[in-house]
Coordinates of C-alpha atoms in Angstrom, one line a residue:
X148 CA -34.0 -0.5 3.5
X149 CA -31.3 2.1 4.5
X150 CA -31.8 5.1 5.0
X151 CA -28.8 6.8 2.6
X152 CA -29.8 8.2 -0.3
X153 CA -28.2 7.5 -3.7
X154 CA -24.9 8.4 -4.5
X155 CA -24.1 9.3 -0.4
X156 CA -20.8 7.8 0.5
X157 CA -19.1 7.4 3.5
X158 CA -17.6 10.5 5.2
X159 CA -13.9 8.4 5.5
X160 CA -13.9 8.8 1.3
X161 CA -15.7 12.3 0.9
X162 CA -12.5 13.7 3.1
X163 CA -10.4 11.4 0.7
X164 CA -11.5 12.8 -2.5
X165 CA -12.1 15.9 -1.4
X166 CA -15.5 16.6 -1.1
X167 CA -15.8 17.2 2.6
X168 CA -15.6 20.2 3.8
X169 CA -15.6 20.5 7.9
X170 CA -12.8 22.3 9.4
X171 CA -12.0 21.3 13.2
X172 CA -12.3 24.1 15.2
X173 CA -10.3 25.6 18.3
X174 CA -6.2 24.6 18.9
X175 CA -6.7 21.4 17.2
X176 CA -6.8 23.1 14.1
X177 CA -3.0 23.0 14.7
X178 CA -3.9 19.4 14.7
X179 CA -4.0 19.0 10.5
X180 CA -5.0 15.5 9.0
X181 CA -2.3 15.2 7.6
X182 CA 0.2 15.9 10.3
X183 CA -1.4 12.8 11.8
X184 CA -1.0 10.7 8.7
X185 CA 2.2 11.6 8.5
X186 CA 3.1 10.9 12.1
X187 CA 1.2 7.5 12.2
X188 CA 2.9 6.6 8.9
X189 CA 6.1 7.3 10.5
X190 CA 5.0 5.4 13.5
X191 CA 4.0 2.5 11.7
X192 CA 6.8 2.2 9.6
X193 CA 9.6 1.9 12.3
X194 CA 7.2 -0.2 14.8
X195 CA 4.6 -2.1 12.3
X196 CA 0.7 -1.4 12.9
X197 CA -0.1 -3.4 16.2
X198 CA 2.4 -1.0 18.1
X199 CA -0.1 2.2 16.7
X200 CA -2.4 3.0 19.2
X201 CA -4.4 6.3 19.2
X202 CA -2.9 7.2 22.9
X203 CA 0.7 6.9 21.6
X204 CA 0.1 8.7 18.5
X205 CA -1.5 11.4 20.3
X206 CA 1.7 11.3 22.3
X207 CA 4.3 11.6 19.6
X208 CA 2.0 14.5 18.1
X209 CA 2.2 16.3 22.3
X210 CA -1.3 16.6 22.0
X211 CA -4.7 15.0 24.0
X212 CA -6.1 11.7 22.3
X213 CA -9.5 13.2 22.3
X214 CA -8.3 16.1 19.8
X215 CA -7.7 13.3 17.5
X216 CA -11.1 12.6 17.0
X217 CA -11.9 15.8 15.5
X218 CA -10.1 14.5 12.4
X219 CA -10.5 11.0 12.2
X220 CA -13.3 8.8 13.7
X221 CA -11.1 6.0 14.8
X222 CA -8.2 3.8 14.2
X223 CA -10.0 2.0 11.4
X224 CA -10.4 5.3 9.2
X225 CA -6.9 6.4 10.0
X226 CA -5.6 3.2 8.5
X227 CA -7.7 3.8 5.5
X228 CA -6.2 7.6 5.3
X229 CA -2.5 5.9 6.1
X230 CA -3.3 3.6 3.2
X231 CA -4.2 6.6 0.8
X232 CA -0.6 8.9 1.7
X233 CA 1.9 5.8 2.1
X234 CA 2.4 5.1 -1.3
X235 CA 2.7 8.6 -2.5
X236 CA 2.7 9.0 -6.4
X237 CA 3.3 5.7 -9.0
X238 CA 5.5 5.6 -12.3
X239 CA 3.9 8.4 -14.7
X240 CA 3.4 6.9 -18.4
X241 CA 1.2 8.3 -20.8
X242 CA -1.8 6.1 -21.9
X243 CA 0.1 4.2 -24.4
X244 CA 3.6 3.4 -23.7
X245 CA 5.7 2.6 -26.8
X246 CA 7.3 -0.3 -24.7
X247 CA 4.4 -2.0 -22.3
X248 CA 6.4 -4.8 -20.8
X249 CA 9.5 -2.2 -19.5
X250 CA 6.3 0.1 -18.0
X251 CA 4.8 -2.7 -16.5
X252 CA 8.7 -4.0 -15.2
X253 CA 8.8 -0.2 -13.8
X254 CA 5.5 -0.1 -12.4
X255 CA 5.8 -3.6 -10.5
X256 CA 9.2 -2.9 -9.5
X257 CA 8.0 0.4 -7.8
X258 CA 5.1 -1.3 -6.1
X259 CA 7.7 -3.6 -4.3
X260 CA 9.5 -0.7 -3.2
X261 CA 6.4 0.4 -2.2
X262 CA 6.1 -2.5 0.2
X263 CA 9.4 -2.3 1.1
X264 CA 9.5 1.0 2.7
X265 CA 5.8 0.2 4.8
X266 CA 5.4 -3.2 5.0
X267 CA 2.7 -2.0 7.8
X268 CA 0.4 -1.9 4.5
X269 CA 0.5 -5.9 4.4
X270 CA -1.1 -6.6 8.0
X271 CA -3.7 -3.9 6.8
X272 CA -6.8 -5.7 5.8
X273 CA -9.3 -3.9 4.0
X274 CA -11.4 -4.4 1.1
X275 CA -11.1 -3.3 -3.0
X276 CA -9.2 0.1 -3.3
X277 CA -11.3 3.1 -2.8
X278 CA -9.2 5.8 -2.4
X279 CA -7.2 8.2 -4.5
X280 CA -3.7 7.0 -3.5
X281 CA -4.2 3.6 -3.8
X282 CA -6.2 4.0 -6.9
X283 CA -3.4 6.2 -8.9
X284 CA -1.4 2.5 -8.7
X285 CA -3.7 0.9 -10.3
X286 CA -4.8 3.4 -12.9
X287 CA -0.4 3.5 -13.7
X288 CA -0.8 0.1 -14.1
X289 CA -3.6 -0.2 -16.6
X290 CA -1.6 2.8 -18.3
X291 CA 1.2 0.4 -19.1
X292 CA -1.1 -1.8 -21.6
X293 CA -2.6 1.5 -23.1
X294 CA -0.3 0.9 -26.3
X295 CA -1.3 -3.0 -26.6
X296 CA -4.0 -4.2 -28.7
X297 CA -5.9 -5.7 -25.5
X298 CA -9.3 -4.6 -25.0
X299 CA -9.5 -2.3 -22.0
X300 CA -11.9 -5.2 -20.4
X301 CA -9.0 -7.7 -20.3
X302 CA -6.5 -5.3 -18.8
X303 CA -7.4 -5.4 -15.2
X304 CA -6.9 -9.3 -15.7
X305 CA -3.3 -8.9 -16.7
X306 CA -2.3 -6.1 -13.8
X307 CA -4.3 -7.9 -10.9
X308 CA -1.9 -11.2 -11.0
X309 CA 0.8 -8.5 -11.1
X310 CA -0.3 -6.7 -8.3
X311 CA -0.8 -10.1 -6.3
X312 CA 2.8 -11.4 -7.8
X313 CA 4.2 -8.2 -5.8
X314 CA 2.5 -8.5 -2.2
X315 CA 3.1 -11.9 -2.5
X316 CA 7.0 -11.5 -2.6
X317 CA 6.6 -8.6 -0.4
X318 CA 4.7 -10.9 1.9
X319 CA 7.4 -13.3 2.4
X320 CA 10.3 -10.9 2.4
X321 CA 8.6 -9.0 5.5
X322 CA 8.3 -12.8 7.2
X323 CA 12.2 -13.4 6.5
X324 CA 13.0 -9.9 7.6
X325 CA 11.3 -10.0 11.1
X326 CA 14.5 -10.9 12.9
X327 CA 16.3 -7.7 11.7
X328 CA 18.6 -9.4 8.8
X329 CA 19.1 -8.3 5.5
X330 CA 17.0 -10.1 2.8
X331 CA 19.8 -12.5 1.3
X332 CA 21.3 -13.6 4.3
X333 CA 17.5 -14.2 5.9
X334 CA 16.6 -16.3 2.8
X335 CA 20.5 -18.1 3.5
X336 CA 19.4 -18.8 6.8
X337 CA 16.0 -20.4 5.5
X338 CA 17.9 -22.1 2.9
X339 CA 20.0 -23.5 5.5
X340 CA 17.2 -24.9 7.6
X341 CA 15.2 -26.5 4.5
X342 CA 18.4 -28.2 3.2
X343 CA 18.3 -30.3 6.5
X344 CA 14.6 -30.6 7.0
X345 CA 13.7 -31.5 3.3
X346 CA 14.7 -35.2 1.7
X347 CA 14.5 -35.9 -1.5
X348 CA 12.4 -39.0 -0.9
X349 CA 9.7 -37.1 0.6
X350 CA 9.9 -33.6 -1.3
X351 CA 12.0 -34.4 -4.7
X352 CA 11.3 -31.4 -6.6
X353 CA 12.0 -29.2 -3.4
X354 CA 15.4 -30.9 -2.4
X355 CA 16.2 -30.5 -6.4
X356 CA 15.3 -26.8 -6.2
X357 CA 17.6 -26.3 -2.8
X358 CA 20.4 -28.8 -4.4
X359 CA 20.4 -26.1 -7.2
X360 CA 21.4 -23.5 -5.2
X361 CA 18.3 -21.4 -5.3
X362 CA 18.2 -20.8 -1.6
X363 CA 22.2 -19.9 -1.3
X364 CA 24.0 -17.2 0.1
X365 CA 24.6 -15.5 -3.2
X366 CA 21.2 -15.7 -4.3
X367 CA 20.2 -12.5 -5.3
X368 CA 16.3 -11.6 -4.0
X369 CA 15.5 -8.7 -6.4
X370 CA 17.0 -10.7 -9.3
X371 CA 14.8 -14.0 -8.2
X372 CA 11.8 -11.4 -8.4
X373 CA 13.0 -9.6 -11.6
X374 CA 12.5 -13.9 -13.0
X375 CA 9.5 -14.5 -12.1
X376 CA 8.1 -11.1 -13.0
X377 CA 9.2 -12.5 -16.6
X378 CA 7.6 -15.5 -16.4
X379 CA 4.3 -13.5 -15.9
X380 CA 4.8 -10.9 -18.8
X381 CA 6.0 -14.0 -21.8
X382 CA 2.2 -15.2 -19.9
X383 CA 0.7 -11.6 -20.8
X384 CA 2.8 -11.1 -24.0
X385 CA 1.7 -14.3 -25.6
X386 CA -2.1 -12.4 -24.7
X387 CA -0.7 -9.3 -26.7
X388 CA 0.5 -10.9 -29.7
X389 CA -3.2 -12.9 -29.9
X390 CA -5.1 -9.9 -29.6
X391 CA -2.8 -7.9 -32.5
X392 CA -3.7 -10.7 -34.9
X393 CA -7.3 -10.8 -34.0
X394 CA -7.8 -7.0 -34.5
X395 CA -5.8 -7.8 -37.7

């Protein structure tokens, strides 16, 4: 059995949510945690995560790697901390937006952006959400539906596939973006390479799609995202609409 007593959690979320209260001591008071947030953030955003290293943060911040360690434990728990500051505040909506499909529109659009700006956070791998930062997203998120006649139990079923809709386009826009060109002329060049790879023998709905000009130059990436995003909500607003006639 372990030894933690009930309701104990681990020190990484009782300096998250407050609750800790140790204070380094000495000149790496200086040394604040979220100076080093900040920095690895920074770090992390113009080099991705494998090029962070405590040593070369430590460098960047002109101090020794062991005065690190009086604020975080190891790389691991600065990731979690990096994953609490990055996304900085979500949409604000009250708890019932008039208008739950434009809120939800708003908050998924700003969750790309949010992706966008650190795509670091994709090659993170952690578990469910424990943290303040991440969980002010989700709780914007299940704001959106506040106004619907959904049950509160069938919301998180309706923003999860959202959330997932989002990293997944995020996901594959980092990918195309790796060789340093803009979004619509990487998806060109992948659209390029398919159309002479692909035969419409072998892959007939895929040659159709690229025939159609999905993959072109002018293909507009936000816009492609902004279509599917609808095709999810007529999916969630169809769930709306059932619910307002059962609570009828």
């Amino acid at each position: 059995m372990s030894e933690n007593t009930e309701g104990e959690l681990p020190r990484t979320l009782e300096v998250l949510w407050g609750r800790s209260r140790q204070r380094a001591r000495g000149p790496a008071q200086a040394l604040s945690l979220e100076r080093i947030v900040a920095t690895a953030i920074d770090l992390a955003d113009a080099d991705g995560m494998s090029a962070l290293s405590m040593a070369r943060l430590a460098e960047r911040l002109g101090c020794a790697t062991m005065s690190l360690y009086r604020h975080v434990a190891n790389k691991d728990e600065l990731q979690v901390f990096m994953l609490d500051a990055a996304p900085g505040p979500p949409p604000e909506f009250d708890t019932a937006p008039a208008d739950w499909r434009a809120a939800l529109s708003e908050w998924a659009l700003g969750l790309l952006g949010v992706y966008h700006r650190h795509p670091w956070i994709l090659q993170v791998a952690v578990g469910p959400p424990m943290d303040p930062g991440q969980l002010a997203w989700m709780d914007a998120g299940l704001r959106t539906l506040g106004g619907t006649a959904l049950h509160p139990h069938d919301r998180m079923p309706v923003v999860l596939p959202v959330m997932h809709y989002v990293r997944g386009e995020a996901q594959i826009s980092a990918n195309l973006l790796r060789a340093g060109a803009d979004e619509a002329e990487a998806m060109r060049e992948y659209g390029e390479i398919l159309a002479r790879l692909v035969d419409a023998e072998r892959f007939p709905a895929l040659a159709e799609v690229i025939a159609a000009g999905s993959l072109a130059e002018d293909a507009d990436p936000l816009a492609n995202f902004r279509s599917g995003l609808e095709c999810i909500l007529d999916g969630v607003d169809m769930r709306v609409r059932a619910a307002q006639e059962a609570n009828r």
